[in-house]
mmCIF file of C-alpha atoms in Angstrom:
data_model
loop_
_atom_site.group_PDB
_atom_site.id
_atom_site.type_symbol
_atom_site.label_atom_id
_atom_site.label_comp_id
_atom_site.label_asym_id
_atom_site.label_seq_id
_atom_site.Cartn_x
_atom_site.Cartn_y
_atom_site.Cartn_z
ATOM 1 C CA MET A 25 43.352 10.549 73.148
ATOM 2 C CA GLY A 26 44.765 7.066 72.870
ATOM 3 C CA ARG A 27 47.019 6.088 69.979
ATOM 4 C CA ILE A 28 45.810 3.567 67.468
ATOM 5 C CA GLY A 29 47.936 0.501 67.475
ATOM 6 C CA SER A 30 49.032 -1.522 64.485
ATOM 7 C CA PRO A 31 46.309 -4.166 64.880
ATOM 8 C CA LYS A 32 43.630 -1.461 64.733
ATOM 9 C CA ILE A 33 45.259 0.182 61.712
ATOM 10 C CA ASP A 34 45.401 -3.154 59.955
ATOM 11 C CA ALA A 35 41.732 -3.750 60.774
ATOM 12 C CA ILE A 36 40.751 -0.330 59.396
ATOM 13 C CA PHE A 37 42.722 -0.895 56.175
ATOM 14 C CA LYS A 38 41.137 -4.324 55.777
ATOM 15 C CA SER A 39 37.675 -2.814 56.315
ATOM 16 C CA GLN A 40 38.337 -0.069 53.768
ATOM 17 C CA ARG A 41 39.769 -2.586 51.340
ATOM 18 C CA LYS A 42 36.630 -4.719 51.662
ATOM 19 C CA ARG A 43 34.434 -1.701 51.028
ATOM 20 C CA GLN A 44 36.531 -0.786 47.987
ATOM 21 C CA ILE A 45 36.400 -4.314 46.676
ATOM 22 C CA GLY A 46 32.646 -4.460 47.320
ATOM 23 C CA GLY A 47 32.158 -1.171 45.484
ATOM 24 C CA ARG A 48 34.256 -2.403 42.579
ATOM 25 C CA ASP A 49 32.165 -5.585 42.431
ATOM 26 C CA SER A 50 29.013 -3.476 42.343
ATOM 27 C CA LEU A 51 30.430 -1.467 39.479
ATOM 28 C CA VAL A 52 31.295 -4.664 37.660
ATOM 29 C CA HIS A 53 27.738 -5.922 38.136
ATOM 30 C CA PHE A 54 26.357 -2.555 37.006
ATOM 31 C CA ASP A 55 28.598 -2.512 33.913
ATOM 32 C CA GLY A 56 27.464 -6.038 33.101
ATOM 33 C CA PHE A 57 23.844 -4.969 33.359
ATOM 34 C CA ILE A 58 24.450 -2.030 30.992
ATOM 35 C CA PHE A 59 26.221 -4.357 28.538
ATOM 36 C CA LEU A 60 23.311 -6.825 28.656
ATOM 37 C CA ILE A 61 20.751 -4.071 27.999
ATOM 38 C CA SER A 62 22.873 -2.723 25.121
ATOM 39 C CA LEU A 63 23.190 -6.209 23.633
ATOM 40 C CA ILE A 64 19.420 -6.742 23.805
ATOM 41 C CA GLY A 65 18.880 -3.343 22.175
ATOM 42 C CA LEU A 66 21.308 -4.223 19.376
ATOM 43 C CA ILE A 67 19.533 -7.538 18.759
ATOM 44 C CA ILE A 68 16.169 -5.732 18.524
ATOM 45 C CA VAL A 69 17.592 -3.180 16.066
ATOM 46 C CA LEU A 70 19.077 -5.937 13.893
ATOM 47 C CA TRP A 71 15.796 -7.862 13.987
ATOM 48 C CA VAL A 72 13.778 -4.817 12.895
ATOM 49 C CA ALA A 73 16.314 -4.109 10.146
ATOM 50 C CA SER A 74 15.871 -7.665 8.856
ATOM 51 C CA ILE A 75 12.147 -7.149 8.224
ATOM 52 C CA PRO A 76 11.490 -6.683 4.475
ATOM 53 C CA PHE A 77 11.114 -3.001 3.605
ATOM 54 C CA TRP A 78 7.707 -3.549 2.032
ATOM 55 C CA SER A 79 6.253 -4.658 5.359
ATOM 56 C CA VAL A 80 6.370 -1.031 6.497
ATOM 57 C CA LYS A 81 3.439 0.167 4.409
ATOM 58 C CA TYR A 82 1.873 -3.015 3.116
ATOM 59 C CA THR A 83 0.934 -5.160 6.084
ATOM 60 C CA LEU A 84 -2.622 -4.024 6.744
ATOM 61 C CA PRO A 85 -5.372 -6.376 5.575
ATOM 62 C CA ALA A 86 -6.371 -6.242 1.932
ATOM 63 C CA SER A 87 -9.516 -4.265 2.724
ATOM 64 C CA SER A 88 -10.307 -1.809 5.475
ATOM 65 C CA PHE A 89 -13.989 -2.679 5.131
ATOM 66 C CA ASN A 90 -15.656 -2.700 8.541
ATOM 67 C CA GLN A 91 -19.313 -3.670 8.893
ATOM 68 C CA THR A 92 -19.971 -1.483 11.935
ATOM 69 C CA ILE A 93 -18.387 1.611 10.427
ATOM 70 C CA GLU A 94 -20.034 0.866 7.084
ATOM 71 C CA LYS A 95 -23.484 0.869 8.686
ATOM 72 C CA LYS A 96 -22.705 4.215 10.283
ATOM 73 C CA ILE A 97 -21.586 5.645 6.939
ATOM 74 C CA LEU A 98 -24.805 4.561 5.248
ATOM 75 C CA ALA A 99 -26.932 5.785 8.161
ATOM 76 C CA ASP A 100 -25.301 9.211 8.264
ATOM 77 C CA TYR A 101 -25.218 9.750 4.520
ATOM 78 C CA LYS A 102 -28.224 8.886 2.398
ATOM 79 C CA TYR A 103 -27.447 8.661 -1.286
ATOM 80 C CA ASP A 104 -29.620 7.803 -4.238
ATOM 81 C CA PRO A 105 -27.444 6.284 -6.994
ATOM 82 C CA SER A 106 -29.959 7.497 -9.560
ATOM 83 C CA ASP A 107 -29.239 11.111 -8.643
ATOM 84 C CA LYS A 108 -27.024 12.968 -11.063
ATOM 85 C CA ILE A 109 -25.159 16.196 -10.496
ATOM 86 C CA LEU A 110 -25.501 18.199 -13.684
ATOM 87 C CA ILE A 111 -21.937 19.177 -14.507
ATOM 88 C CA THR A 112 -21.255 20.064 -18.111
ATOM 89 C CA THR A 113 -17.837 21.753 -18.107
ATOM 90 C CA LYS A 114 -14.388 20.812 -16.895
ATOM 91 C CA GLU A 115 -14.280 23.928 -14.723
ATOM 92 C CA GLN A 116 -17.521 22.939 -13.008
ATOM 93 C CA LEU A 117 -16.169 19.444 -12.444
ATOM 94 C CA TYR A 118 -12.950 20.754 -10.908
ATOM 95 C CA ASN A 119 -14.862 23.090 -8.588
ATOM 96 C CA GLU A 120 -17.168 20.262 -7.537
ATOM 97 C CA LEU A 121 -14.192 18.036 -6.667
ATOM 98 C CA VAL A 122 -12.650 20.848 -4.615
ATOM 99 C CA ASN A 123 -15.932 21.369 -2.759
ATOM 100 C CA MET A 124 -16.212 17.641 -2.047
ATOM 101 C CA VAL A 125 -12.800 17.218 -0.410
ATOM 102 C CA SER A 126 -12.101 20.656 1.094
ATOM 103 C CA PRO A 127 -14.034 20.014 4.346
ATOM 104 C CA LEU A 128 -12.373 16.630 4.866
ATOM 105 C CA LYS A 129 -9.367 15.848 7.027
ATOM 106 C CA GLY A 130 -6.105 14.886 5.371
ATOM 107 C CA GLU A 131 -4.864 15.232 1.809
ATOM 108 C CA TYR A 132 -6.781 14.164 -1.283
ATOM 109 C CA SER A 133 -5.295 13.615 -4.721
ATOM 110 C CA ILE A 134 -7.529 12.965 -7.741
ATOM 111 C CA TYR A 135 -6.879 12.183 -11.383
ATOM 112 C CA ALA A 136 -9.289 11.215 -14.171
ATOM 113 C CA TYR A 137 -8.806 10.615 -17.882
ATOM 114 C CA ASP A 138 -11.401 10.035 -20.596
ATOM 115 C CA PHE A 139 -10.183 7.605 -23.275
ATOM 116 C CA SER A 140 -12.813 8.736 -25.770
ATOM 117 C CA ASN A 141 -11.536 12.297 -26.142
ATOM 118 C CA GLY A 142 -8.345 12.585 -24.073
ATOM 119 C CA GLU A 143 -9.908 14.962 -21.560
ATOM 120 C CA GLU A 144 -8.311 14.860 -18.138
ATOM 121 C CA VAL A 145 -8.933 16.525 -14.810
ATOM 122 C CA GLY A 146 -6.820 16.507 -11.690
ATOM 123 C CA LEU A 147 -6.655 17.846 -8.169
ATOM 124 C CA ASN A 148 -3.253 17.661 -6.447
ATOM 125 C CA GLN A 149 -2.492 14.905 -8.956
ATOM 126 C CA ASP A 150 1.289 15.474 -8.814
ATOM 127 C CA ARG A 151 1.523 15.359 -5.025
ATOM 128 C CA LYS A 152 3.496 12.411 -3.651
ATOM 129 C CA MET A 153 1.247 10.079 -1.695
ATOM 130 C CA THR A 154 1.665 6.731 0.042
ATOM 131 C CA ALA A 155 0.990 4.030 -2.542
ATOM 132 C CA ALA A 156 0.222 1.263 -0.038
ATOM 133 C CA SER A 157 -1.148 -1.674 -2.067
ATOM 134 C CA LEU A 158 -1.345 0.363 -5.270
ATOM 135 C CA ALA A 159 2.321 -0.630 -5.565
ATOM 136 C CA LYS A 160 1.103 -4.128 -6.427
ATOM 137 C CA LEU A 161 0.142 -2.678 -9.815
ATOM 138 C CA PHE A 162 3.794 -2.006 -10.596
ATOM 139 C CA VAL A 163 4.834 -5.520 -9.574
ATOM 140 C CA ALA A 164 2.067 -7.026 -11.724
ATOM 141 C CA GLY A 165 3.081 -4.766 -14.605
ATOM 142 C CA THR A 166 6.679 -5.935 -14.300
ATOM 143 C CA PHE A 167 5.564 -9.568 -14.371
ATOM 144 C CA TYR A 168 3.297 -9.182 -17.408
ATOM 145 C CA LYS A 169 5.890 -7.217 -19.333
ATOM 146 C CA LYS A 170 8.309 -10.124 -18.865
ATOM 147 C CA TYR A 171 5.558 -12.663 -19.527
ATOM 148 C CA SER A 172 4.670 -11.070 -22.873
ATOM 149 C CA SER A 173 8.128 -11.962 -24.194
ATOM 150 C CA ASP A 174 8.775 -15.106 -22.154
ATOM 151 C CA LYS A 175 5.742 -17.312 -21.445
ATOM 152 C CA SER A 176 7.797 -19.742 -19.377
ATOM 153 C CA ILE A 177 7.918 -17.228 -16.527
ATOM 154 C CA ALA A 178 4.251 -17.977 -15.782
ATOM 155 C CA SER A 179 5.111 -21.455 -14.524
ATOM 156 C CA SER A 180 8.116 -20.324 -12.510
ATOM 157 C CA SER A 181 7.800 -21.965 -9.110
ATOM 158 C CA ILE A 182 8.366 -19.611 -6.180
ATOM 159 C CA GLU A 183 8.986 -20.850 -2.663
ATOM 160 C CA ILE A 184 7.378 -19.252 0.390
ATOM 161 C CA LEU A 185 10.046 -18.092 2.835
ATOM 162 C CA GLY A 186 9.649 -16.987 6.423
ATOM 163 C CA GLU A 187 10.464 -13.415 5.408
ATOM 164 C CA ASP A 188 7.449 -13.397 3.081
ATOM 165 C CA ARG A 189 4.974 -13.747 5.941
ATOM 166 C CA VAL A 190 4.088 -10.089 6.258
ATOM 167 C CA ASP A 191 0.296 -10.466 6.518
ATOM 168 C CA GLN A 192 -1.601 -12.915 8.710
ATOM 169 C CA GLY A 193 -4.770 -12.156 6.742
ATOM 170 C CA SER A 194 -3.331 -13.670 3.575
ATOM 171 C CA SER A 195 -4.783 -16.865 2.160
ATOM 172 C CA LEU A 196 -1.197 -18.117 2.120
ATOM 173 C CA SER A 197 -0.519 -17.454 5.817
ATOM 174 C CA SER A 198 -1.389 -21.034 6.804
ATOM 175 C CA VAL A 199 0.852 -22.597 4.158
ATOM 176 C CA ASP A 200 4.048 -24.174 5.450
ATOM 177 C CA ASP A 201 7.392 -22.663 4.549
ATOM 178 C CA GLU A 202 8.889 -24.065 1.347
ATOM 179 C CA GLY A 203 5.434 -24.274 -0.247
ATOM 180 C CA GLN A 204 5.637 -23.660 -3.998
ATOM 181 C CA TYR A 205 3.425 -21.368 -6.086
ATOM 182 C CA TYR A 206 3.427 -20.343 -9.731
ATOM 183 C CA ALA A 207 4.273 -16.746 -10.568
ATOM 184 C CA LYS A 208 1.060 -16.142 -12.524
ATOM 185 C CA ASP A 209 -1.083 -17.452 -9.666
ATOM 186 C CA LEU A 210 0.681 -15.155 -7.203
ATOM 187 C CA THR A 211 0.163 -12.195 -9.532
ATOM 188 C CA TRP A 212 -3.567 -12.915 -9.672
ATOM 189 C CA ARG A 213 -3.672 -13.108 -5.864
ATOM 190 C CA MET A 214 -1.945 -9.721 -5.659
ATOM 191 C CA LEU A 215 -4.461 -8.036 -7.942
ATOM 192 C CA ASN A 216 -7.705 -9.759 -6.973
ATOM 193 C CA GLN A 217 -7.113 -10.512 -3.295
ATOM 194 C CA SER A 218 -4.511 -7.813 -2.563
ATOM 195 C CA ASP A 219 -2.484 -10.635 -1.026
ATOM 196 C CA ASN A 220 0.570 -9.268 0.763
ATOM 197 C CA ILE A 221 2.420 -12.574 1.007
ATOM 198 C CA ALA A 222 2.029 -13.030 -2.757
ATOM 199 C CA PHE A 223 3.272 -9.460 -3.162
ATOM 200 C CA SER A 224 6.329 -10.183 -1.027
ATOM 201 C CA MET A 225 7.106 -13.355 -2.974
ATOM 202 C CA MET A 226 6.728 -11.672 -6.372
ATOM 203 C CA THR A 227 8.833 -8.685 -5.307
ATOM 204 C CA ARG A 228 11.594 -11.068 -4.256
ATOM 205 C CA PHE A 229 11.205 -13.126 -7.442
ATOM 206 C CA LEU A 230 11.282 -10.192 -9.876
ATOM 207 C CA GLY A 231 13.693 -8.003 -7.931
ATOM 208 C CA ILE A 232 13.325 -4.367 -6.936
ATOM 209 C CA LYS A 233 15.692 -3.304 -9.711
ATOM 210 C CA ALA A 234 13.418 -4.808 -12.377
ATOM 211 C CA ILE A 235 10.342 -3.169 -10.832
ATOM 212 C CA ASN A 236 12.036 0.236 -10.796
ATOM 213 C CA GLU A 237 13.110 -0.282 -14.408
ATOM 214 C CA PHE A 238 9.515 -1.065 -15.356
ATOM 215 C CA ASP A 239 8.307 2.121 -13.657
ATOM 216 C CA ARG A 240 10.859 4.144 -15.597
ATOM 217 C CA SER A 241 9.945 2.402 -18.868
ATOM 218 C CA ILE A 242 6.416 3.829 -18.680
ATOM 219 C CA PHE A 243 7.690 7.178 -17.369
ATOM 220 C CA LEU A 244 6.387 7.106 -13.805
ATOM 221 C CA GLU A 245 8.467 10.078 -12.719
ATOM 222 C CA GLY A 246 6.808 10.611 -9.335
ATOM 223 C CA THR A 247 6.969 6.979 -8.231
ATOM 224 C CA ASP A 248 9.512 5.476 -5.828
ATOM 225 C CA PHE A 249 8.900 1.789 -5.210
ATOM 226 C CA ASP A 250 11.561 1.651 -2.482
ATOM 227 C CA THR A 251 9.764 4.231 -0.334
ATOM 228 C CA ASN A 252 6.252 3.191 -1.417
ATOM 229 C CA ASP A 253 5.442 6.625 -2.819
ATOM 230 C CA THR A 254 3.608 7.539 -6.004
ATOM 231 C CA THR A 255 1.228 10.149 -7.411
ATOM 232 C CA ALA A 256 -2.328 9.975 -8.691
ATOM 233 C CA PHE A 257 -1.018 11.129 -12.066
ATOM 234 C CA ASP A 258 1.507 8.266 -12.207
ATOM 235 C CA VAL A 259 -1.127 5.698 -11.260
ATOM 236 C CA GLY A 260 -3.300 7.118 -14.026
ATOM 237 C CA LYS A 261 -0.354 6.884 -16.399
ATOM 238 C CA PHE A 262 0.044 3.201 -15.468
ATOM 239 C CA PHE A 263 -3.594 2.511 -16.384
ATOM 240 C CA LYS A 264 -3.217 4.429 -19.657
ATOM 241 C CA SER A 265 -0.232 2.268 -20.547
ATOM 242 C CA LEU A 266 -2.141 -0.871 -19.564
ATOM 243 C CA TYR A 267 -5.241 0.108 -21.564
ATOM 244 C CA ARG A 268 -3.140 0.836 -24.650
ATOM 245 C CA LYS A 269 -1.268 -2.478 -24.203
ATOM 246 C CA GLU A 270 2.080 -0.719 -24.283
ATOM 247 C CA PHE A 271 3.897 -3.243 -22.093
ATOM 248 C CA LEU A 272 1.929 -6.449 -22.604
ATOM 249 C CA ASP A 273 0.104 -8.452 -25.255
ATOM 250 C CA GLU A 274 -3.652 -8.833 -25.755
ATOM 251 C CA ALA A 275 -3.989 -12.047 -23.733
ATOM 252 C CA SER A 276 -2.033 -10.611 -20.811
ATOM 253 C CA TYR A 277 -4.131 -7.453 -20.943
ATOM 254 C CA GLU A 278 -7.328 -9.487 -20.664
ATOM 255 C CA GLU A 279 -5.913 -11.407 -17.704
ATOM 256 C CA MET A 280 -4.943 -8.251 -15.808
ATOM 257 C CA ILE A 281 -8.269 -6.553 -16.494
ATOM 258 C CA LYS A 282 -10.261 -9.581 -15.304
ATOM 259 C CA ALA A 283 -8.081 -10.071 -12.219
ATOM 260 C CA MET A 284 -8.996 -6.553 -11.067
ATOM 261 C CA GLN A 285 -12.751 -7.121 -11.405
ATOM 262 C CA GLY A 286 -14.866 -8.662 -8.646
ATOM 263 C CA THR A 287 -12.092 -8.175 -6.106
ATOM 264 C CA VAL A 288 -12.274 -8.611 -2.342
ATOM 265 C CA SER A 289 -12.695 -4.834 -2.025
ATOM 266 C CA GLU A 290 -15.612 -3.467 -4.031
ATOM 267 C CA ASP A 291 -16.581 -0.865 -1.419
ATOM 268 C CA ARG A 292 -15.010 2.225 -3.024
ATOM 269 C CA ILE A 293 -14.973 3.199 -6.728
ATOM 270 C CA PRO A 294 -17.611 0.641 -7.881
ATOM 271 C CA PHE A 295 -20.014 1.186 -4.976
ATOM 272 C CA TYR A 296 -22.419 3.765 -6.476
ATOM 273 C CA LEU A 297 -21.895 2.947 -10.138
ATOM 274 C CA PRO A 298 -24.648 1.288 -12.204
ATOM 275 C CA LYS A 299 -24.456 -2.437 -12.893
ATOM 276 C CA GLU A 300 -23.591 -1.933 -16.547
ATOM 277 C CA ALA A 301 -20.323 -0.279 -15.523
ATOM 278 C CA LYS A 302 -17.414 -2.714 -15.165
ATOM 279 C CA VAL A 303 -14.536 -1.620 -12.968
ATOM 280 C CA SER A 304 -10.984 -2.993 -13.073
ATOM 281 C CA HIS A 305 -9.312 -1.449 -10.070
ATOM 282 C CA LYS A 306 -6.901 -1.773 -7.167
ATOM 283 C CA ILE A 307 -7.301 -0.354 -3.680
ATOM 284 C CA GLY A 308 -4.593 0.863 -1.326
ATOM 285 C CA THR A 309 -5.014 0.813 2.443
ATOM 286 C CA TRP A 310 -2.731 1.959 5.223
ATOM 287 C CA GLU A 311 -3.102 4.046 8.373
ATOM 288 C CA GLY A 312 -4.812 7.197 7.101
ATOM 289 C CA VAL A 313 -4.482 5.955 3.526
ATOM 290 C CA TYR A 314 -7.680 4.882 1.757
ATOM 291 C CA SER A 315 -7.228 4.892 -2.004
ATOM 292 C CA ASP A 316 -8.671 3.309 -5.104
ATOM 293 C CA ALA A 317 -7.686 3.493 -8.756
ATOM 294 C CA GLY A 318 -8.741 1.824 -11.960
ATOM 295 C CA ILE A 319 -10.470 1.841 -15.316
ATOM 296 C CA ILE A 320 -14.240 2.206 -15.506
ATOM 297 C CA PHE A 321 -15.697 0.512 -18.585
ATOM 298 C CA SER A 322 -19.006 2.161 -19.427
ATOM 299 C CA PRO A 323 -21.436 1.798 -22.368
ATOM 300 C CA LYS A 324 -20.860 5.512 -22.954
ATOM 301 C CA GLY A 325 -17.076 5.357 -22.831
ATOM 302 C CA ASN A 326 -14.152 4.236 -20.720
ATOM 303 C CA PHE A 327 -12.213 6.393 -18.298
ATOM 304 C CA ILE A 328 -9.613 6.282 -15.536
ATOM 305 C CA CYS A 329 -10.447 7.200 -11.954
ATOM 306 C CA VAL A 330 -7.743 7.617 -9.301
ATOM 307 C CA VAL A 331 -8.426 8.836 -5.760
ATOM 308 C CA MET A 332 -5.646 8.800 -3.175
ATOM 309 C CA THR A 333 -5.524 10.053 0.418
ATOM 310 C CA ASN A 334 -2.965 10.695 3.139
ATOM 311 C CA GLU A 335 -3.778 11.172 6.832
ATOM 312 C CA ALA A 336 -7.470 10.805 6.044
ATOM 313 C CA VAL A 337 -10.318 9.529 8.216
ATOM 314 C CA TYR A 338 -11.948 6.275 7.150
ATOM 315 C CA GLU A 339 -15.520 7.449 7.787
ATOM 316 C CA GLU A 340 -14.890 10.427 5.496
ATOM 317 C CA ALA A 341 -12.605 8.881 2.884
ATOM 318 C CA ILE A 342 -14.761 5.921 1.839
ATOM 319 C CA PRO A 343 -17.898 7.992 1.079
ATOM 320 C CA ALA A 344 -15.689 10.600 -0.613
ATOM 321 C CA ILE A 345 -14.176 8.033 -2.993
ATOM 322 C CA ARG A 346 -17.643 6.700 -3.814
ATOM 323 C CA ASN A 347 -19.025 10.164 -4.493
ATOM 324 C CA ILE A 348 -16.022 11.251 -6.557
ATOM 325 C CA SER A 349 -16.316 8.095 -8.657
ATOM 326 C CA LYS A 350 -20.050 8.661 -9.234
ATOM 327 C CA THR A 351 -19.508 12.345 -10.057
ATOM 328 C CA LEU A 352 -16.855 11.485 -12.632
ATOM 329 C CA TYR A 353 -19.059 8.760 -14.098
ATOM 330 C CA ASP A 354 -21.978 11.163 -14.486
ATOM 331 C CA TYR A 355 -19.758 13.816 -16.066
ATOM 332 C CA PHE A 356 -18.052 11.555 -18.604
ATOM 333 C CA SER A 357 -21.366 9.842 -19.440
ATOM 334 C CA LEU A 358 -22.738 13.159 -20.696
ATOM 335 C CA LYS A 359 -19.958 13.531 -23.247
#
């Protein structure tokens, strides 16, 4: 076997050195790629974190009403609004509500209160549920409580910021940034149109701390505005406080009540009720969440109706809310 001379040794070392250098360069390129991916990931995380918290459960359109699905609901379920289920006792009413929702998917929470005699009935009324746009009630309540003692707040001019654009379906979505709107106008849009941009602007204007303080002032113990959770009982308690004008004056009460009548979403509580019944209400819509709550003003007495759902199916939930509302109306009308 021949001996390797110095020139060959030098050539081998140079070749190995090149391979080592090439490998190191590859590692450098690989490390750079990992760093770039990590940087992009960090930017995405920071961007998501910058989105306002209320966009998590509030960005669906104001109404889930769908013409195609609605036709299917009406075709599959024939209902005569003149029909009345003869229920004369609270126990019968409770059992009927259980029978109505037991076969349905998801969770149902119901609360009703009769102003004429203080009678109330509930089903899972203390269970925490996703508020969705029912949280707009608490923002409106905060505004009107402040407005009752300081009328100048109504004309407070609020600027639209980029962060407020949480809903492309809003009537304000086409308005340029820095557009100005009055606080009272935005509050009306929240209640009547379920406008999410108006909701975002008013939440920023009033402050989450003030909204939480309002909730505590009317003893909403199961409500957490930060996480968008509440209970049917708390929503009912809000409407009791509103009806009794505990946090606002007479004029403000009339404004709130009217703002919640003839809304963009009349496809739930009011749907099967007779024309003489006036309903001031607010819906809540999210994925699996189809809720409605309000005061029903009837010639035979006024009462609160709250129906909330979690993980429900639209085709089941909408007819259920309508039927629950009609059942409660028939029951309280007999009193």
